[in-house]
PDB file of C-alpha atoms in Angstrom:
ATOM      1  CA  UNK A   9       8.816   7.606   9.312  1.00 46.00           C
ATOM      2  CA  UNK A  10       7.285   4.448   8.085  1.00 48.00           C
ATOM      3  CA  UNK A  11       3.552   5.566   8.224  1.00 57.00           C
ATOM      4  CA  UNK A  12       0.740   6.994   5.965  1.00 64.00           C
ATOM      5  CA  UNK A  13      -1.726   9.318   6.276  1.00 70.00           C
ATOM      6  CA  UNK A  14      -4.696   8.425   7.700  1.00 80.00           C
ATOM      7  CA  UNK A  15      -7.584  10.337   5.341  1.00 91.00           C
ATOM      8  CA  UNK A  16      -7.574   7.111   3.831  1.00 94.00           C
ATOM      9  CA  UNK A  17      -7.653   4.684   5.944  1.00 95.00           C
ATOM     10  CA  UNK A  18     -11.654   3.955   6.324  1.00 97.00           C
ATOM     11  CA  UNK A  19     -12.478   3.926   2.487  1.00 97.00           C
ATOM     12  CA  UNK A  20      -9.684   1.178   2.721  1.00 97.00           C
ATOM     13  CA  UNK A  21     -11.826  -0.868   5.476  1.00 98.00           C
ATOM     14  CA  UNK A  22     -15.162   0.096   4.119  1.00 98.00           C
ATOM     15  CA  UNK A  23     -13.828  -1.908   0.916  1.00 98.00           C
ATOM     16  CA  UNK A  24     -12.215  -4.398   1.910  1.00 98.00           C
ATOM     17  CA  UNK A  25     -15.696  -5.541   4.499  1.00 98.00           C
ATOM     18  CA  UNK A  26     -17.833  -5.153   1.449  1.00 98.00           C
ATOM     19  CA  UNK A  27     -15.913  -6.861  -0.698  1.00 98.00           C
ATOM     20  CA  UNK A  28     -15.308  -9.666   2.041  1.00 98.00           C
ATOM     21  CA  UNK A  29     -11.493  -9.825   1.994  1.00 98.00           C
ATOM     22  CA  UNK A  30     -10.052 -12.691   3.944  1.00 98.00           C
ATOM     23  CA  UNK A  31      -6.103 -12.146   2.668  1.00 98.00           C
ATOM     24  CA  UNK A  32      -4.134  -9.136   2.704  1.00 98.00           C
ATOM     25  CA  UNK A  33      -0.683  -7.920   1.565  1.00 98.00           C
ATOM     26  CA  UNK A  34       0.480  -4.836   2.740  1.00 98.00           C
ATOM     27  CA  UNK A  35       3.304  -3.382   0.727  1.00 96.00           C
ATOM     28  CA  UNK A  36       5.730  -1.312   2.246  1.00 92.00           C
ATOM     29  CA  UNK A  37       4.138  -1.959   6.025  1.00 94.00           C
ATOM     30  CA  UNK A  38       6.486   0.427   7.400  1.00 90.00           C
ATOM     31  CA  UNK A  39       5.018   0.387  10.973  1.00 91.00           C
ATOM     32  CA  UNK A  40       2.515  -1.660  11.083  1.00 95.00           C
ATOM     33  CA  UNK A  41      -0.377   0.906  10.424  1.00 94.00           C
ATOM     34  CA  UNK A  42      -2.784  -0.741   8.530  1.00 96.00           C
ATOM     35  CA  UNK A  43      -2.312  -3.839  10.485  1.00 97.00           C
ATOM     36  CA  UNK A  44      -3.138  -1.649  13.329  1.00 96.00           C
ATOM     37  CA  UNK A  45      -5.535   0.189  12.388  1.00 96.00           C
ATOM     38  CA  UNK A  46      -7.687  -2.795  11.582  1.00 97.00           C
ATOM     39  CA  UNK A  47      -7.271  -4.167  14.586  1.00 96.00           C
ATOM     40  CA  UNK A  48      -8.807  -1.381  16.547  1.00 97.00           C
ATOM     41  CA  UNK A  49     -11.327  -1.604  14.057  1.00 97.00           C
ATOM     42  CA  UNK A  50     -12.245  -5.265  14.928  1.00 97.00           C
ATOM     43  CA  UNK A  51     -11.444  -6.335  11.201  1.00 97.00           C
ATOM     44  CA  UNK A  52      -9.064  -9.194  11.818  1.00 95.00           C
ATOM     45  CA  UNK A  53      -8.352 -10.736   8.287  1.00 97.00           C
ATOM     46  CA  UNK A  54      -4.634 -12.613   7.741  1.00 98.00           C
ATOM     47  CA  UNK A  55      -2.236  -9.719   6.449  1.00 98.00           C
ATOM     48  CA  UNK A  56       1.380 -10.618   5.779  1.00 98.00           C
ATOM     49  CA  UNK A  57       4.142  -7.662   4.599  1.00 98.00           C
ATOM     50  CA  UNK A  58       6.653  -6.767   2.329  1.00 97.00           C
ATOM     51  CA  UNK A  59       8.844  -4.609   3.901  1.00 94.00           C
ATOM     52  CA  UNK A  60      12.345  -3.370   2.308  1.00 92.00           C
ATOM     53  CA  UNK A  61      13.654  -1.507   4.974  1.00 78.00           C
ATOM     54  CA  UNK A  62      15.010  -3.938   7.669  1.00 93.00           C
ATOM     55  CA  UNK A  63      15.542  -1.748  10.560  1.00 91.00           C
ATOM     56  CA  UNK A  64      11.484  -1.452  10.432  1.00 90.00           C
ATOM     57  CA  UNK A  65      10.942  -4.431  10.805  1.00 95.00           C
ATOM     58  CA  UNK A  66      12.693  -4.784  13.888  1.00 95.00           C
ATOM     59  CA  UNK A  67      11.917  -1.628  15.384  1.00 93.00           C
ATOM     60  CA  UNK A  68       8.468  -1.984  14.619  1.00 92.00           C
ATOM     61  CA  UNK A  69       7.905  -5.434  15.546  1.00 97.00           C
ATOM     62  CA  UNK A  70       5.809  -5.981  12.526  1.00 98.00           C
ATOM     63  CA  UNK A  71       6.735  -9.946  13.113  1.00 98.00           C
ATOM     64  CA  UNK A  72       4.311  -9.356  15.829  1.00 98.00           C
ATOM     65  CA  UNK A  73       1.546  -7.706  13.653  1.00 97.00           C
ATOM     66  CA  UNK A  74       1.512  -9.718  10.797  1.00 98.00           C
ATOM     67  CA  UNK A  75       1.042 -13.457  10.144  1.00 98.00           C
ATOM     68  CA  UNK A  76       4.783 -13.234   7.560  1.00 98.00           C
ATOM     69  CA  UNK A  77       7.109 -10.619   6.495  1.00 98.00           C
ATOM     70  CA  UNK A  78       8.932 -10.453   3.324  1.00 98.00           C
ATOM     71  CA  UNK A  79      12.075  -8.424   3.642  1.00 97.00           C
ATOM     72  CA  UNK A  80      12.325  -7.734   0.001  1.00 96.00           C
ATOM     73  CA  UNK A  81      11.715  -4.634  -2.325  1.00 95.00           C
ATOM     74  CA  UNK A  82       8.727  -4.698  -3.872  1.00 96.00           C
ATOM     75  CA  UNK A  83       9.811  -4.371  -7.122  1.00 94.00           C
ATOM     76  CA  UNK A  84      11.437  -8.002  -6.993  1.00 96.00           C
ATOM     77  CA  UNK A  85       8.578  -9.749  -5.042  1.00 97.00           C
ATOM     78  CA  UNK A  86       6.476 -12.323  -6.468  1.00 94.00           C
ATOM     79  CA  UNK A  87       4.160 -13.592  -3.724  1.00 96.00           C
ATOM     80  CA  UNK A  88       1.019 -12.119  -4.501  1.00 97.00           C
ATOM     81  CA  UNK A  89      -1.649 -14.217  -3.936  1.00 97.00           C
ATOM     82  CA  UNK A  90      -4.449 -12.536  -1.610  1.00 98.00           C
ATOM     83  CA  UNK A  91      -7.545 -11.035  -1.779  1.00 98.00           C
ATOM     84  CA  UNK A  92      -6.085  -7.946  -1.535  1.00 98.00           C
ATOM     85  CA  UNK A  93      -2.990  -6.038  -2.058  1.00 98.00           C
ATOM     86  CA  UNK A  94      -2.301  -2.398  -0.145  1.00 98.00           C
ATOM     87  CA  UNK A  95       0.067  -0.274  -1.448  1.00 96.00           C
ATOM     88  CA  UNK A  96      -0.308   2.310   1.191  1.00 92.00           C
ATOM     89  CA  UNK A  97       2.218   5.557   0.531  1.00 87.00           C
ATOM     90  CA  UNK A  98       4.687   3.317  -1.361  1.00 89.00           C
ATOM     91  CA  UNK A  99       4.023   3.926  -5.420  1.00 91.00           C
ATOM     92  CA  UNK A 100       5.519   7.647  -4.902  1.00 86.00           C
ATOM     93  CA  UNK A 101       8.942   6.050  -3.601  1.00 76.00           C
ATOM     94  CA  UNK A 102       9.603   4.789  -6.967  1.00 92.00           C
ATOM     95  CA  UNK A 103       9.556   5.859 -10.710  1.00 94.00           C
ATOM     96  CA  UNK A 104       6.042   5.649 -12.912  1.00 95.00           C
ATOM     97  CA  UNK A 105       6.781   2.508 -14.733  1.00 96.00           C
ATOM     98  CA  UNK A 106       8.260   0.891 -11.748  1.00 96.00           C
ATOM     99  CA  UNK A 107       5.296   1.819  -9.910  1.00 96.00           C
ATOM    100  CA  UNK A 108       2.983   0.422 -12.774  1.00 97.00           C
ATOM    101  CA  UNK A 109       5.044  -2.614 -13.542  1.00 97.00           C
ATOM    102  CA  UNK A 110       4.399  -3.912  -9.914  1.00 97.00           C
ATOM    103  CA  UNK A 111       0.961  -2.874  -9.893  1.00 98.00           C
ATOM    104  CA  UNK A 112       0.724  -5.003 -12.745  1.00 98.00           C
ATOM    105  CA  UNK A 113       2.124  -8.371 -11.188  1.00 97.00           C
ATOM    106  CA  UNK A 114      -0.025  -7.974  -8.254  1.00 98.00           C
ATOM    107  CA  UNK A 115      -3.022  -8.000 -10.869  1.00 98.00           C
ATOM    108  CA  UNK A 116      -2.088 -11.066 -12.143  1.00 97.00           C
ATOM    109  CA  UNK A 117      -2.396 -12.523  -7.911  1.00 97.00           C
ATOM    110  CA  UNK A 118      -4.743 -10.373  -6.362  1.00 98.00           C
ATOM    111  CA  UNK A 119      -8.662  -9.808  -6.461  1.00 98.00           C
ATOM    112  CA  UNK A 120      -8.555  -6.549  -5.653  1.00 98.00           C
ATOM    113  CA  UNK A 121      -5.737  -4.019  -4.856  1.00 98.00           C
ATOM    114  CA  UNK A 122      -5.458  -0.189  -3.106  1.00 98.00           C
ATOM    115  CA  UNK A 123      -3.581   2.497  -3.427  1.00 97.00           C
ATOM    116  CA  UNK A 124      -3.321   5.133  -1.137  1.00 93.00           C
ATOM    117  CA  UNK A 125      -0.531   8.023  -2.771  1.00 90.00           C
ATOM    118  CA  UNK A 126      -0.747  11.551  -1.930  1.00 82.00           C
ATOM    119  CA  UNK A 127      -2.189  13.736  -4.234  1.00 85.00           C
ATOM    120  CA  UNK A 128      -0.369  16.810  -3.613  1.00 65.00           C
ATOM    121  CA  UNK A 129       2.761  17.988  -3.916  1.00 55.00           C
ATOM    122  CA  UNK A 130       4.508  15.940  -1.519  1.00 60.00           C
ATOM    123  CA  UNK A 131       8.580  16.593  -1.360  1.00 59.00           C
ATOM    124  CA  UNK A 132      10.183  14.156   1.096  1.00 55.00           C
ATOM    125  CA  UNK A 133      13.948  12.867   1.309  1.00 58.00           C
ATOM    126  CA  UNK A 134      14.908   9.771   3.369  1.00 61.00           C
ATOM    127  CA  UNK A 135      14.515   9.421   6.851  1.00 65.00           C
ATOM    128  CA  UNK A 136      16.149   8.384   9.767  1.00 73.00           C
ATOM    129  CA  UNK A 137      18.726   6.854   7.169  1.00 72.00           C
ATOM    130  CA  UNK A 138      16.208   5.286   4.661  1.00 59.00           C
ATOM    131  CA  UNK A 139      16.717   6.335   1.505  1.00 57.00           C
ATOM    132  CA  UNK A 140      13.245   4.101   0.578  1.00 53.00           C
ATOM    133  CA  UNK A 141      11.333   7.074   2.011  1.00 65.00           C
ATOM    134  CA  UNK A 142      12.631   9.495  -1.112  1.00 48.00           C
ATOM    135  CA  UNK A 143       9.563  10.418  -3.096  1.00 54.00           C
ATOM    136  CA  UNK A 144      10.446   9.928  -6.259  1.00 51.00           C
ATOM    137  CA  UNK A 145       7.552  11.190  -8.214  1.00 62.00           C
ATOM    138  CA  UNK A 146       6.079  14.112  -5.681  1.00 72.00           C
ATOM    139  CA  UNK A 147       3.666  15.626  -7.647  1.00 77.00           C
ATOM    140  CA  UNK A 148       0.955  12.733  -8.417  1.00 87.00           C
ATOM    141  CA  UNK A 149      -2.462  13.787  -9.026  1.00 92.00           C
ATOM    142  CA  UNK A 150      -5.870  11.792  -8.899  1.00 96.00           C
ATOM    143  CA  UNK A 151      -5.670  12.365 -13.111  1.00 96.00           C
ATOM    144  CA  UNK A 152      -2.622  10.993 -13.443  1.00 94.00           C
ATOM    145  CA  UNK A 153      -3.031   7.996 -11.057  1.00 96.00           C
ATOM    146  CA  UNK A 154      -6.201   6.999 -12.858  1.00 97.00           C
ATOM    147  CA  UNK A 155      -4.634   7.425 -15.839  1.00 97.00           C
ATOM    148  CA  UNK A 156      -1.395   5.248 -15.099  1.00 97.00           C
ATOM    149  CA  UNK A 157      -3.011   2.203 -12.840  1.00 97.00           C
ATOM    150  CA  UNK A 158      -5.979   0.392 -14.645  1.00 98.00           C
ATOM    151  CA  UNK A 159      -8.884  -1.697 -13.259  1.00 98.00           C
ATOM    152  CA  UNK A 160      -9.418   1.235 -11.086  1.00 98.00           C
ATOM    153  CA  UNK A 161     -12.866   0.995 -10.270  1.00 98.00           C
ATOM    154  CA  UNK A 162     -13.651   3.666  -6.744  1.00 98.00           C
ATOM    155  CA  UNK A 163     -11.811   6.475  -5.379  1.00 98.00           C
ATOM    156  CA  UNK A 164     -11.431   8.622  -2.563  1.00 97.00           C
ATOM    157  CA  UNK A 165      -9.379  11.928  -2.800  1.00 96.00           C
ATOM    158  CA  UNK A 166      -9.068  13.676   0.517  1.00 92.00           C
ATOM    159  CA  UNK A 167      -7.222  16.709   1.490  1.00 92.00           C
ATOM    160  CA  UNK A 168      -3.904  15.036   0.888  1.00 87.00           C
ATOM    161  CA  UNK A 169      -4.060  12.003  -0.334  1.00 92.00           C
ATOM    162  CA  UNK A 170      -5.963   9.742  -2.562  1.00 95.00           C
ATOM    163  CA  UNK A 171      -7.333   5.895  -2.478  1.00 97.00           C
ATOM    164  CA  UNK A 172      -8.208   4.141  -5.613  1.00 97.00           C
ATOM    165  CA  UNK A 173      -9.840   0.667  -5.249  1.00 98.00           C
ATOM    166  CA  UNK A 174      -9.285  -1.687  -8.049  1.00 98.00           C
ATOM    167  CA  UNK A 175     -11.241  -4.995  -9.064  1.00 98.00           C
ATOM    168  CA  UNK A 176      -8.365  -6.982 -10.904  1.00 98.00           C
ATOM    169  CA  UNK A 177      -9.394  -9.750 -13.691  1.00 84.00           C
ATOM    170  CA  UNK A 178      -7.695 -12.647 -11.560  1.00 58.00           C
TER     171      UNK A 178
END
């Protein structure tokens, strides 16, 4: 599968103009879509990726799409140092406190930081072979994800998912 939904997708670029990001990091790029999407938007900042699942980043060709990919999960990555980190459909693949520990290191690198999780029940088992697509924790709600991730400081809740912008003290 690899992709998110796409509710979300211009409160993400309305922020990220406003707030003048220059650097992104797109966790869990998957296939390519916010890279993408920004491009057809004529929003051309320098994104790089963490990706865990290999086979998307061949199939993909998010080499192409992004300035460097880190094949590495997430949960062990220590790179962050953009303007902004995107954590687009990826927080619901792992456990709470996973999911909050590695929001927390990106706050310690990152300006500002997204997430973009669906708010609904949202049951989904791997695909095509990648057990990184298991939800988790299906059943996140906009309470619970402003209760869990702080410096959350905008959201957006659509019909199916959410987006909550967050100003990090860097």
């Amino acid at each position: 599968m690899g992709t998110s939904h796409p509710e979300t997708k211009p409160f993400v670029l309305e922020k990220a103009l406003r707030n003048k990001v220059k650097t992104i990091i797109d966790v869990g790029a998957g296939l390519g879509t916010y890279s993408d999407y920004f491009r057809r938007k004529n929003y051309r900042p320098i994104i790089d990726a963490v990706e865990v699942w290999e086979p998307y980043i061949v199939e993909f060709k998010l080499r192409n799409k992004y300035r460097k990919v880190y094949h590495e999960d997430v949960r062990n990555f220590s790179k962050f140092n953009h303007d902004l980190v995107i954590f687009g459909d990826v927080l619901e693949h792992m456990t709470p406190d996973e999911a909050f520990d590695v929001w927390m290191k990106a706050s310690k690198g990152c300006k500002y930081g997204v997430i973009c999780i669906p708010i609904i029940h949202y049951h989904q088992d791997a695909i095509n072979g990648n057990p990184y697509e298991v939800h988790v924790k299906d059943d996140w709600d906009h309470d619970q994800v402003m209760q869990t991730f702080p410096y959350v400081v905008d959201s957006f809740l659509g019909d199916v998912t959410g987006a909550y912008w967050a100003k990090f003290d860097v």
